[in-house]
PDB file of C-alpha atoms in Angstrom:
ATOM      1  CA  UNK A   1    -136.568 -63.443-124.765  1.00  0.00           C
ATOM      2  CA  UNK A   2    -140.120 -62.142-124.315  1.00  0.00           C
ATOM      3  CA  UNK A   3    -139.104 -60.479-121.048  1.00  0.00           C
ATOM      4  CA  UNK A   4    -136.188 -58.801-122.801  1.00  0.00           C
ATOM      5  CA  UNK A   5    -138.448 -57.503-125.575  1.00  0.00           C
ATOM      6  CA  UNK A   6    -140.951 -56.227-123.021  1.00  0.00           C
ATOM      7  CA  UNK A   7    -138.151 -54.520-121.104  1.00  0.00           C
ATOM      8  CA  UNK A   8    -136.984 -52.790-124.275  1.00  0.00           C
ATOM      9  CA  UNK A   9    -140.550 -51.709-125.063  1.00  0.00           C
ATOM     10  CA  UNK A  10    -140.967 -50.283-121.559  1.00  0.00           C
ATOM     11  CA  UNK A  11    -137.644 -48.474-121.906  1.00  0.00           C
ATOM     12  CA  UNK A  12    -138.637 -47.018-125.269  1.00  0.00           C
ATOM     13  CA  UNK A  13    -142.019 -46.001-123.871  1.00  0.00           C
ATOM     14  CA  UNK A  14    -140.345 -44.295-120.927  1.00  0.00           C
ATOM     15  CA  UNK A  15    -137.964 -42.458-123.254  1.00  0.00           C
ATOM     16  CA  UNK A  16    -140.864 -41.273-125.400  1.00  0.00           C
ATOM     17  CA  UNK A  17    -142.733 -40.129-122.316  1.00  0.00           C
ATOM     18  CA  UNK A  18    -139.701 -38.209-121.097  1.00  0.00           C
ATOM     19  CA  UNK A  19    -139.239 -36.776-124.571  1.00  0.00           C
ATOM     20  CA  UNK A  20    -142.841 -35.574-124.620  1.00  0.00           C
ATOM     21  CA  UNK A  21    -142.437 -34.145-121.143  1.00  0.00           C
ATOM     22  CA  UNK A  22    -139.292 -32.343-122.262  1.00  0.00           C
ATOM     23  CA  UNK A  23    -141.106 -30.958-125.292  1.00  0.00           C
ATOM     24  CA  UNK A  24    -143.917 -29.726-123.072  1.00  0.00           C
ATOM     25  CA  UNK A  25    -141.483 -28.097-120.673  1.00  0.00           C
ATOM     26  CA  UNK A  26    -139.145 -26.513-123.191  1.00  0.00           C
ATOM     27  CA  UNK A  27    -141.789 -26.249-125.854  1.00  0.00           C
ATOM     28  CA  UNK A  28    -139.360 -27.886-128.307  1.00  0.00           C
ATOM     29  CA  UNK A  29    -139.966 -24.557-130.027  1.00  0.00           C
ATOM     30  CA  UNK A  30    -137.836 -22.211-127.939  1.00  0.00           C
ATOM     31  CA  UNK A  31    -138.272 -19.023-129.950  1.00  0.00           C
ATOM     32  CA  UNK A  32    -141.172 -16.646-129.356  1.00  0.00           C
ATOM     33  CA  UNK A  33    -141.684 -13.482-131.420  1.00  0.00           C
ATOM     34  CA  UNK A  34    -144.299 -10.970-130.271  1.00  0.00           C
ATOM     35  CA  UNK A  35    -145.932  -8.329-132.479  1.00  0.00           C
ATOM     36  CA  UNK A  36    -147.659  -5.528-130.588  1.00  0.00           C
ATOM     37  CA  UNK A  37    -150.809  -3.787-131.745  1.00  0.00           C
ATOM     38  CA  UNK A  38    -151.801  -0.209-132.477  1.00  0.00           C
ATOM     39  CA  UNK A  39    -151.847   2.503-129.787  1.00  0.00           C
ATOM     40  CA  UNK A  40    -149.152   0.614-127.884  1.00  0.00           C
ATOM     41  CA  UNK A  41    -145.560  -0.517-128.109  1.00  0.00           C
ATOM     42  CA  UNK A  42    -143.686  -3.578-126.961  1.00  0.00           C
ATOM     43  CA  UNK A  43    -143.158  -2.400-123.372  1.00  0.00           C
ATOM     44  CA  UNK A  44    -146.532  -3.740-122.219  1.00  0.00           C
ATOM     45  CA  UNK A  45    -145.332  -7.277-122.891  1.00  0.00           C
ATOM     46  CA  UNK A  46    -142.717  -7.220-120.125  1.00  0.00           C
ATOM     47  CA  UNK A  47    -144.794  -9.449-117.834  1.00  0.00           C
ATOM     48  CA  UNK A  48    -145.216 -12.140-120.487  1.00  0.00           C
ATOM     49  CA  UNK A  49    -141.564 -11.742-121.479  1.00  0.00           C
ATOM     50  CA  UNK A  50    -140.412 -12.315-117.899  1.00  0.00           C
ATOM     51  CA  UNK A  51    -142.543 -15.447-117.476  1.00  0.00           C
ATOM     52  CA  UNK A  52    -141.392 -17.017-120.732  1.00  0.00           C
ATOM     53  CA  UNK A  53    -137.737 -16.046-120.331  1.00  0.00           C
ATOM     54  CA  UNK A  54    -137.583 -17.647-116.890  1.00  0.00           C
ATOM     55  CA  UNK A  55    -138.857 -20.867-118.454  1.00  0.00           C
ATOM     56  CA  UNK A  56    -136.032 -20.864-120.977  1.00  0.00           C
ATOM     57  CA  UNK A  57    -137.731 -19.384-124.016  1.00  0.00           C
ATOM     58  CA  UNK A  58    -135.960 -16.922-126.286  1.00  0.00           C
ATOM     59  CA  UNK A  59    -138.390 -14.017-126.610  1.00  0.00           C
ATOM     60  CA  UNK A  60    -138.134 -11.131-129.063  1.00  0.00           C
ATOM     61  CA  UNK A  61    -140.609  -8.254-129.132  1.00  0.00           C
ATOM     62  CA  UNK A  62    -140.974  -6.554-132.512  1.00  0.00           C
ATOM     63  CA  UNK A  63    -141.206  -2.773-132.394  1.00  0.00           C
ATOM     64  CA  UNK A  64    -143.290  -2.498-135.522  1.00  0.00           C
ATOM     65  CA  UNK A  65    -143.492   1.015-136.987  1.00  0.00           C
ATOM     66  CA  UNK A  66    -147.293   1.043-137.525  1.00  0.00           C
ATOM     67  CA  UNK A  67    -146.763   2.961-140.755  1.00  0.00           C
ATOM     68  CA  UNK A  68    -148.552   0.411-142.919  1.00  0.00           C
ATOM     69  CA  UNK A  69    -149.255  -3.303-143.152  1.00  0.00           C
ATOM     70  CA  UNK A  70    -146.345  -3.994-145.500  1.00  0.00           C
ATOM     71  CA  UNK A  71    -143.946  -2.050-143.252  1.00  0.00           C
ATOM     72  CA  UNK A  72    -145.055  -3.971-140.164  1.00  0.00           C
ATOM     73  CA  UNK A  73    -144.849  -7.302-141.974  1.00  0.00           C
ATOM     74  CA  UNK A  74    -141.324  -6.522-143.152  1.00  0.00           C
ATOM     75  CA  UNK A  75    -140.268  -5.460-139.638  1.00  0.00           C
ATOM     76  CA  UNK A  76    -141.598  -8.772-138.331  1.00  0.00           C
ATOM     77  CA  UNK A  77    -139.908 -10.813-141.040  1.00  0.00           C
ATOM     78  CA  UNK A  78    -136.567  -9.172-140.255  1.00  0.00           C
ATOM     79  CA  UNK A  79    -136.874 -10.458-136.693  1.00  0.00           C
ATOM     80  CA  UNK A  80    -138.013 -13.891-137.872  1.00  0.00           C
ATOM     81  CA  UNK A  81    -134.948 -14.102-140.131  1.00  0.00           C
ATOM     82  CA  UNK A  82    -132.770 -13.785-137.016  1.00  0.00           C
ATOM     83  CA  UNK A  83    -134.383 -16.725-135.186  1.00  0.00           C
ATOM     84  CA  UNK A  84    -132.305 -19.900-135.004  1.00  0.00           C
ATOM     85  CA  UNK A  85    -135.170 -22.341-135.440  1.00  0.00           C
ATOM     86  CA  UNK A  86    -138.931 -22.904-135.253  1.00  0.00           C
ATOM     87  CA  UNK A  87    -140.791 -19.963-133.762  1.00  0.00           C
ATOM     88  CA  UNK A  88    -144.172 -19.186-132.242  1.00  0.00           C
ATOM     89  CA  UNK A  89    -145.407 -15.890-133.684  1.00  0.00           C
ATOM     90  CA  UNK A  90    -147.716 -13.920-131.383  1.00  0.00           C
ATOM     91  CA  UNK A  91    -149.853 -10.931-132.367  1.00  0.00           C
ATOM     92  CA  UNK A  92    -152.068  -8.608-130.350  1.00  0.00           C
ATOM     93  CA  UNK A  93    -154.956  -6.635-131.874  1.00  0.00           C
ATOM     94  CA  UNK A  94    -153.595  -5.092-135.106  1.00  0.00           C
ATOM     95  CA  UNK A  95    -150.616  -7.388-134.617  1.00  0.00           C
ATOM     96  CA  UNK A  96    -152.941 -10.244-135.540  1.00  0.00           C
ATOM     97  CA  UNK A  97    -153.236  -8.802-139.034  1.00  0.00           C
ATOM     98  CA  UNK A  98    -149.457  -8.574-139.234  1.00  0.00           C
ATOM     99  CA  UNK A  99    -148.837 -12.170-138.132  1.00  0.00           C
ATOM    100  CA  UNK A 100    -151.521 -13.424-140.505  1.00  0.00           C
ATOM    101  CA  UNK A 101    -149.346 -12.280-143.407  1.00  0.00           C
ATOM    102  CA  UNK A 102    -145.879 -12.549-141.854  1.00  0.00           C
ATOM    103  CA  UNK A 103    -146.706 -15.984-140.462  1.00  0.00           C
ATOM    104  CA  UNK A 104    -146.078 -17.649-143.812  1.00  0.00           C
ATOM    105  CA  UNK A 105    -142.382 -17.204-143.016  1.00  0.00           C
ATOM    106  CA  UNK A 106    -140.720 -20.666-143.017  1.00  0.00           C
ATOM    107  CA  UNK A 107    -139.519 -20.356-139.413  1.00  0.00           C
ATOM    108  CA  UNK A 108    -143.029 -19.834-138.042  1.00  0.00           C
ATOM    109  CA  UNK A 109    -144.367 -23.065-136.551  1.00  0.00           C
ATOM    110  CA  UNK A 110    -147.488 -21.735-134.813  1.00  0.00           C
ATOM    111  CA  UNK A 111    -149.522 -18.559-134.436  1.00  0.00           C
ATOM    112  CA  UNK A 112    -151.061 -17.055-131.307  1.00  0.00           C
ATOM    113  CA  UNK A 113    -153.733 -14.368-131.639  1.00  0.00           C
ATOM    114  CA  UNK A 114    -154.209 -12.294-128.477  1.00  0.00           C
ATOM    115  CA  UNK A 115    -157.470 -10.310-128.616  1.00  0.00           C
ATOM    116  CA  UNK A 116    -156.478  -9.916-132.230  1.00  0.00           C
ATOM    117  CA  UNK A 117    -157.808  -9.487-135.725  1.00  0.00           C
ATOM    118  CA  UNK A 118    -157.507 -12.555-137.931  1.00  0.00           C
ATOM    119  CA  UNK A 119    -158.476 -11.677-141.505  1.00  0.00           C
ATOM    120  CA  UNK A 120    -158.408 -14.017-144.460  1.00  0.00           C
ATOM    121  CA  UNK A 121    -156.489 -13.436-147.671  1.00  0.00           C
ATOM    122  CA  UNK A 122    -157.948 -10.412-149.463  1.00  0.00           C
ATOM    123  CA  UNK A 123    -159.723  -9.070-146.361  1.00  0.00           C
ATOM    124  CA  UNK A 124    -158.784  -5.893-144.547  1.00  0.00           C
ATOM    125  CA  UNK A 125    -159.066  -4.944-140.891  1.00  0.00           C
ATOM    126  CA  UNK A 126    -162.037  -2.644-141.427  1.00  0.00           C
ATOM    127  CA  UNK A 127    -164.194  -5.573-142.513  1.00  0.00           C
ATOM    128  CA  UNK A 128    -163.943  -7.036-139.025  1.00  0.00           C
ATOM    129  CA  UNK A 129    -163.648  -3.791-137.083  1.00  0.00           C
ATOM    130  CA  UNK A 130    -167.101  -2.816-138.341  1.00  0.00           C
ATOM    131  CA  UNK A 131    -168.660  -6.291-138.245  1.00  0.00           C
ATOM    132  CA  UNK A 132    -170.381  -5.601-134.903  1.00  0.00           C
ATOM    133  CA  UNK A 133    -171.257  -2.394-133.019  1.00  0.00           C
ATOM    134  CA  UNK A 134    -168.531  -0.622-131.055  1.00  0.00           C
ATOM    135  CA  UNK A 135    -168.716  -0.523-127.267  1.00  0.00           C
ATOM    136  CA  UNK A 136    -169.592   2.871-125.724  1.00  0.00           C
ATOM    137  CA  UNK A 137    -166.083   2.938-124.239  1.00  0.00           C
ATOM    138  CA  UNK A 138    -164.454   2.637-127.679  1.00  0.00           C
ATOM    139  CA  UNK A 139    -162.208   5.651-128.241  1.00  0.00           C
ATOM    140  CA  UNK A 140    -160.310   5.557-131.531  1.00  0.00           C
ATOM    141  CA  UNK A 141    -160.039   9.031-133.074  1.00  0.00           C
ATOM    142  CA  UNK A 142    -160.306   9.904-136.791  1.00  0.00           C
ATOM    143  CA  UNK A 143    -156.984  10.272-138.647  1.00  0.00           C
ATOM    144  CA  UNK A 144    -155.078  13.494-137.978  1.00  0.00           C
ATOM    145  CA  UNK A 145    -153.737  15.807-140.691  1.00  0.00           C
ATOM    146  CA  UNK A 146    -150.868  13.385-141.328  1.00  0.00           C
ATOM    147  CA  UNK A 147    -153.150  10.375-141.586  1.00  0.00           C
ATOM    148  CA  UNK A 148    -152.282   8.847-138.207  1.00  0.00           C
ATOM    149  CA  UNK A 149    -154.845   7.504-135.759  1.00  0.00           C
ATOM    150  CA  UNK A 150    -154.643   7.864-131.965  1.00  0.00           C
ATOM    151  CA  UNK A 151    -156.732   6.596-129.060  1.00  0.00           C
ATOM    152  CA  UNK A 152    -158.773   9.242-127.260  1.00  0.00           C
ATOM    153  CA  UNK A 153    -157.246  10.115-123.854  1.00  0.00           C
ATOM    154  CA  UNK A 154    -160.509  10.333-121.914  1.00  0.00           C
ATOM    155  CA  UNK A 155    -161.531   6.842-123.074  1.00  0.00           C
ATOM    156  CA  UNK A 156    -158.153   5.161-122.949  1.00  0.00           C
ATOM    157  CA  UNK A 157    -158.627   3.552-119.541  1.00  0.00           C
ATOM    158  CA  UNK A 158    -162.205   2.326-119.991  1.00  0.00           C
ATOM    159  CA  UNK A 159    -161.870   1.400-123.656  1.00  0.00           C
ATOM    160  CA  UNK A 160    -158.358   0.025-123.839  1.00  0.00           C
ATOM    161  CA  UNK A 161    -156.989  -0.965-120.442  1.00  0.00           C
ATOM    162  CA  UNK A 162    -159.778  -1.042-117.854  1.00  0.00           C
ATOM    163  CA  UNK A 163    -158.141  -3.711-115.698  1.00  0.00           C
ATOM    164  CA  UNK A 164    -154.839  -1.872-115.280  1.00  0.00           C
ATOM    165  CA  UNK A 165    -154.105   0.677-112.585  1.00  0.00           C
ATOM    166  CA  UNK A 166    -154.319   4.383-113.360  1.00  0.00           C
ATOM    167  CA  UNK A 167    -150.530   4.662-113.202  1.00  0.00           C
ATOM    168  CA  UNK A 168    -150.090   1.800-115.665  1.00  0.00           C
ATOM    169  CA  UNK A 169    -152.745   3.213-117.970  1.00  0.00           C
ATOM    170  CA  UNK A 170    -151.229   6.696-117.858  1.00  0.00           C
ATOM    171  CA  UNK A 171    -147.857   5.285-118.905  1.00  0.00           C
ATOM    172  CA  UNK A 172    -149.398   3.191-121.659  1.00  0.00           C
ATOM    173  CA  UNK A 173    -151.232   6.231-123.001  1.00  0.00           C
ATOM    174  CA  UNK A 174    -148.080   8.367-122.840  1.00  0.00           C
ATOM    175  CA  UNK A 175    -146.125   5.721-124.773  1.00  0.00           C
ATOM    176  CA  UNK A 176    -148.825   4.837-127.297  1.00  0.00           C
ATOM    177  CA  UNK A 177    -147.805   4.587-130.933  1.00  0.00           C
ATOM    178  CA  UNK A 178    -150.337   5.875-133.434  1.00  0.00           C
ATOM    179  CA  UNK A 179    -151.074   3.830-136.519  1.00  0.00           C
ATOM    180  CA  UNK A 180    -151.295   5.097-140.078  1.00  0.00           C
ATOM    181  CA  UNK A 181    -155.017   5.032-140.819  1.00  0.00           C
ATOM    182  CA  UNK A 182    -154.706   3.533-144.291  1.00  0.00           C
ATOM    183  CA  UNK A 183    -153.295   0.398-142.668  1.00  0.00           C
ATOM    184  CA  UNK A 184    -156.792  -0.690-141.689  1.00  0.00           C
ATOM    185  CA  UNK A 185    -157.917  -0.601-145.332  1.00  0.00           C
ATOM    186  CA  UNK A 186    -155.014  -2.655-146.693  1.00  0.00           C
ATOM    187  CA  UNK A 187    -155.983  -6.227-147.626  1.00  0.00           C
ATOM    188  CA  UNK A 188    -153.922  -9.144-146.373  1.00  0.00           C
ATOM    189  CA  UNK A 189    -151.903 -10.859-149.102  1.00  0.00           C
ATOM    190  CA  UNK A 190    -151.642 -14.245-147.356  1.00  0.00           C
ATOM    191  CA  UNK A 191    -153.410 -16.016-144.496  1.00  0.00           C
ATOM    192  CA  UNK A 192    -150.885 -18.028-142.499  1.00  0.00           C
ATOM    193  CA  UNK A 193    -153.579 -19.504-140.266  1.00  0.00           C
ATOM    194  CA  UNK A 194    -154.683 -21.608-143.221  1.00  0.00           C
ATOM    195  CA  UNK A 195    -151.388 -23.513-143.130  1.00  0.00           C
ATOM    196  CA  UNK A 196    -150.089 -23.091-139.556  1.00  0.00           C
ATOM    197  CA  UNK A 197    -151.548 -24.255-136.203  1.00  0.00           C
ATOM    198  CA  UNK A 198    -153.329 -21.313-134.604  1.00  0.00           C
ATOM    199  CA  UNK A 199    -154.313 -20.406-131.054  1.00  0.00           C
ATOM    200  CA  UNK A 200    -156.545 -17.512-130.072  1.00  0.00           C
ATOM    201  CA  UNK A 201    -157.297 -15.672-126.847  1.00  0.00           C
ATOM    202  CA  UNK A 202    -160.669 -13.967-126.492  1.00  0.00           C
ATOM    203  CA  UNK A 203    -160.528 -11.087-124.009  1.00  0.00           C
ATOM    204  CA  UNK A 204    -164.059 -11.324-122.644  1.00  0.00           C
ATOM    205  CA  UNK A 205    -164.135  -7.722-121.347  1.00  0.00           C
ATOM    206  CA  UNK A 206    -162.615  -6.210-124.492  1.00  0.00           C
ATOM    207  CA  UNK A 207    -164.034  -2.787-125.406  1.00  0.00           C
ATOM    208  CA  UNK A 208    -161.747  -2.119-128.370  1.00  0.00           C
ATOM    209  CA  UNK A 209    -162.577  -5.262-130.357  1.00  0.00           C
ATOM    210  CA  UNK A 210    -165.950  -6.866-129.756  1.00  0.00           C
ATOM    211  CA  UNK A 211    -165.293 -10.255-128.091  1.00  0.00           C
ATOM    212  CA  UNK A 212    -167.870 -11.822-130.414  1.00  0.00           C
ATOM    213  CA  UNK A 213    -165.838 -10.581-133.366  1.00  0.00           C
ATOM    214  CA  UNK A 214    -162.800 -12.326-131.913  1.00  0.00           C
ATOM    215  CA  UNK A 215    -164.837 -15.515-131.441  1.00  0.00           C
ATOM    216  CA  UNK A 216    -166.254 -15.359-134.970  1.00  0.00           C
ATOM    217  CA  UNK A 217    -162.837 -14.971-136.583  1.00  0.00           C
ATOM    218  CA  UNK A 218    -161.283 -17.737-134.498  1.00  0.00           C
ATOM    219  CA  UNK A 219    -164.168 -20.142-135.106  1.00  0.00           C
ATOM    220  CA  UNK A 220    -164.025 -19.560-138.845  1.00  0.00           C
ATOM    221  CA  UNK A 221    -160.335 -20.496-138.930  1.00  0.00           C
ATOM    222  CA  UNK A 222    -160.675 -23.451-136.551  1.00  0.00           C
ATOM    223  CA  UNK A 223    -158.303 -21.703-134.164  1.00  0.00           C
ATOM    224  CA  UNK A 224    -157.961 -23.278-130.720  1.00  0.00           C
ATOM    225  CA  UNK A 225    -159.762 -20.780-128.478  1.00  0.00           C
ATOM    226  CA  UNK A 226    -159.041 -19.811-124.881  1.00  0.00           C
ATOM    227  CA  UNK A 227    -161.310 -17.286-123.173  1.00  0.00           C
ATOM    228  CA  UNK A 228    -159.781 -15.092-120.476  1.00  0.00           C
ATOM    229  CA  UNK A 229    -161.541 -12.414-118.466  1.00  0.00           C
ATOM    230  CA  UNK A 230    -159.749  -9.167-119.169  1.00  0.00           C
ATOM    231  CA  UNK A 231    -159.540  -5.955-121.151  1.00  0.00           C
ATOM    232  CA  UNK A 232    -158.100  -5.412-124.609  1.00  0.00           C
ATOM    233  CA  UNK A 233    -154.585  -5.315-123.122  1.00  0.00           C
ATOM    234  CA  UNK A 234    -154.991  -8.735-121.560  1.00  0.00           C
ATOM    235  CA  UNK A 235    -151.316  -9.468-122.149  1.00  0.00           C
ATOM    236  CA  UNK A 236    -150.507  -6.773-119.557  1.00  0.00           C
ATOM    237  CA  UNK A 237    -153.292  -7.508-117.071  1.00  0.00           C
ATOM    238  CA  UNK A 238    -153.240 -11.325-117.316  1.00  0.00           C
ATOM    239  CA  UNK A 239    -149.669 -12.200-118.352  1.00  0.00           C
ATOM    240  CA  UNK A 240    -149.772 -15.685-116.799  1.00  0.00           C
ATOM    241  CA  UNK A 241    -152.850 -16.688-118.805  1.00  0.00           C
ATOM    242  CA  UNK A 242    -151.389 -15.323-122.028  1.00  0.00           C
ATOM    243  CA  UNK A 243    -148.018 -16.975-121.412  1.00  0.00           C
ATOM    244  CA  UNK A 244    -149.771 -20.309-120.804  1.00  0.00           C
ATOM    245  CA  UNK A 245    -151.401 -20.230-124.243  1.00  0.00           C
ATOM    246  CA  UNK A 246    -148.070 -19.358-125.865  1.00  0.00           C
ATOM    247  CA  UNK A 247    -146.397 -22.253-124.039  1.00  0.00           C
ATOM    248  CA  UNK A 248    -149.160 -24.594-125.218  1.00  0.00           C
ATOM    249  CA  UNK A 249    -148.603 -23.425-128.785  1.00  0.00           C
ATOM    250  CA  UNK A 250    -144.878 -24.063-128.435  1.00  0.00           C
ATOM    251  CA  UNK A 251    -145.609 -27.551-127.105  1.00  0.00           C
ATOM    252  CA  UNK A 252    -148.152 -28.305-129.852  1.00  0.00           C
ATOM    253  CA  UNK A 253    -150.892 -28.800-127.241  1.00  0.00           C
TER     254      UNK A 253
END
């Protein structure tokens, strides 16, 4: 009788172990939604997309309009509505502000901040953008006559994408999306990181957001931090490292 009970316990333990292994491999959460930042579009995420897709994840990249925080949040929520189950919501740079508010969506199970802003409820992006001095390579221009902000061409490589090739940087600059300047002054209505597990990547060579600013935001929110050597567009230059953090978030690691 005792042997039979022990055998059942071993069997149950093995099943649980296999279940955990399966969760780690498939992430249990199979849906990944990515929100790009300012001065970029979703095309830079192709490397991460390819890695995750090959592992069986369903990846959607939001093409947020960058016309205002509310507009970007609504664009993200429309994509979240289409997901068929729990989802990891990923945001880069300005996209971190977007996922902070959009992440309260009921389908969002975890948040991943990639060299991203992570404001609290009632805070705006400017609070953190000006928290520490800008790097000399920083190249964001003042708003144009329509209120949109672009990244300066002569500083785009050094300030935004220093670890990409010239050809890659030239394409990224040519395809950059400007952001409506007032977006940075708009306070966040909700802070999803207060109620959802959060993971953050610090890009240690970032010249667009001070890496210490990233660390300070992530530490305040008790976000699980991973530091990766790379520029602001670390998702393009280090897709394997970024994908690994997303997979960990999907597996609740």
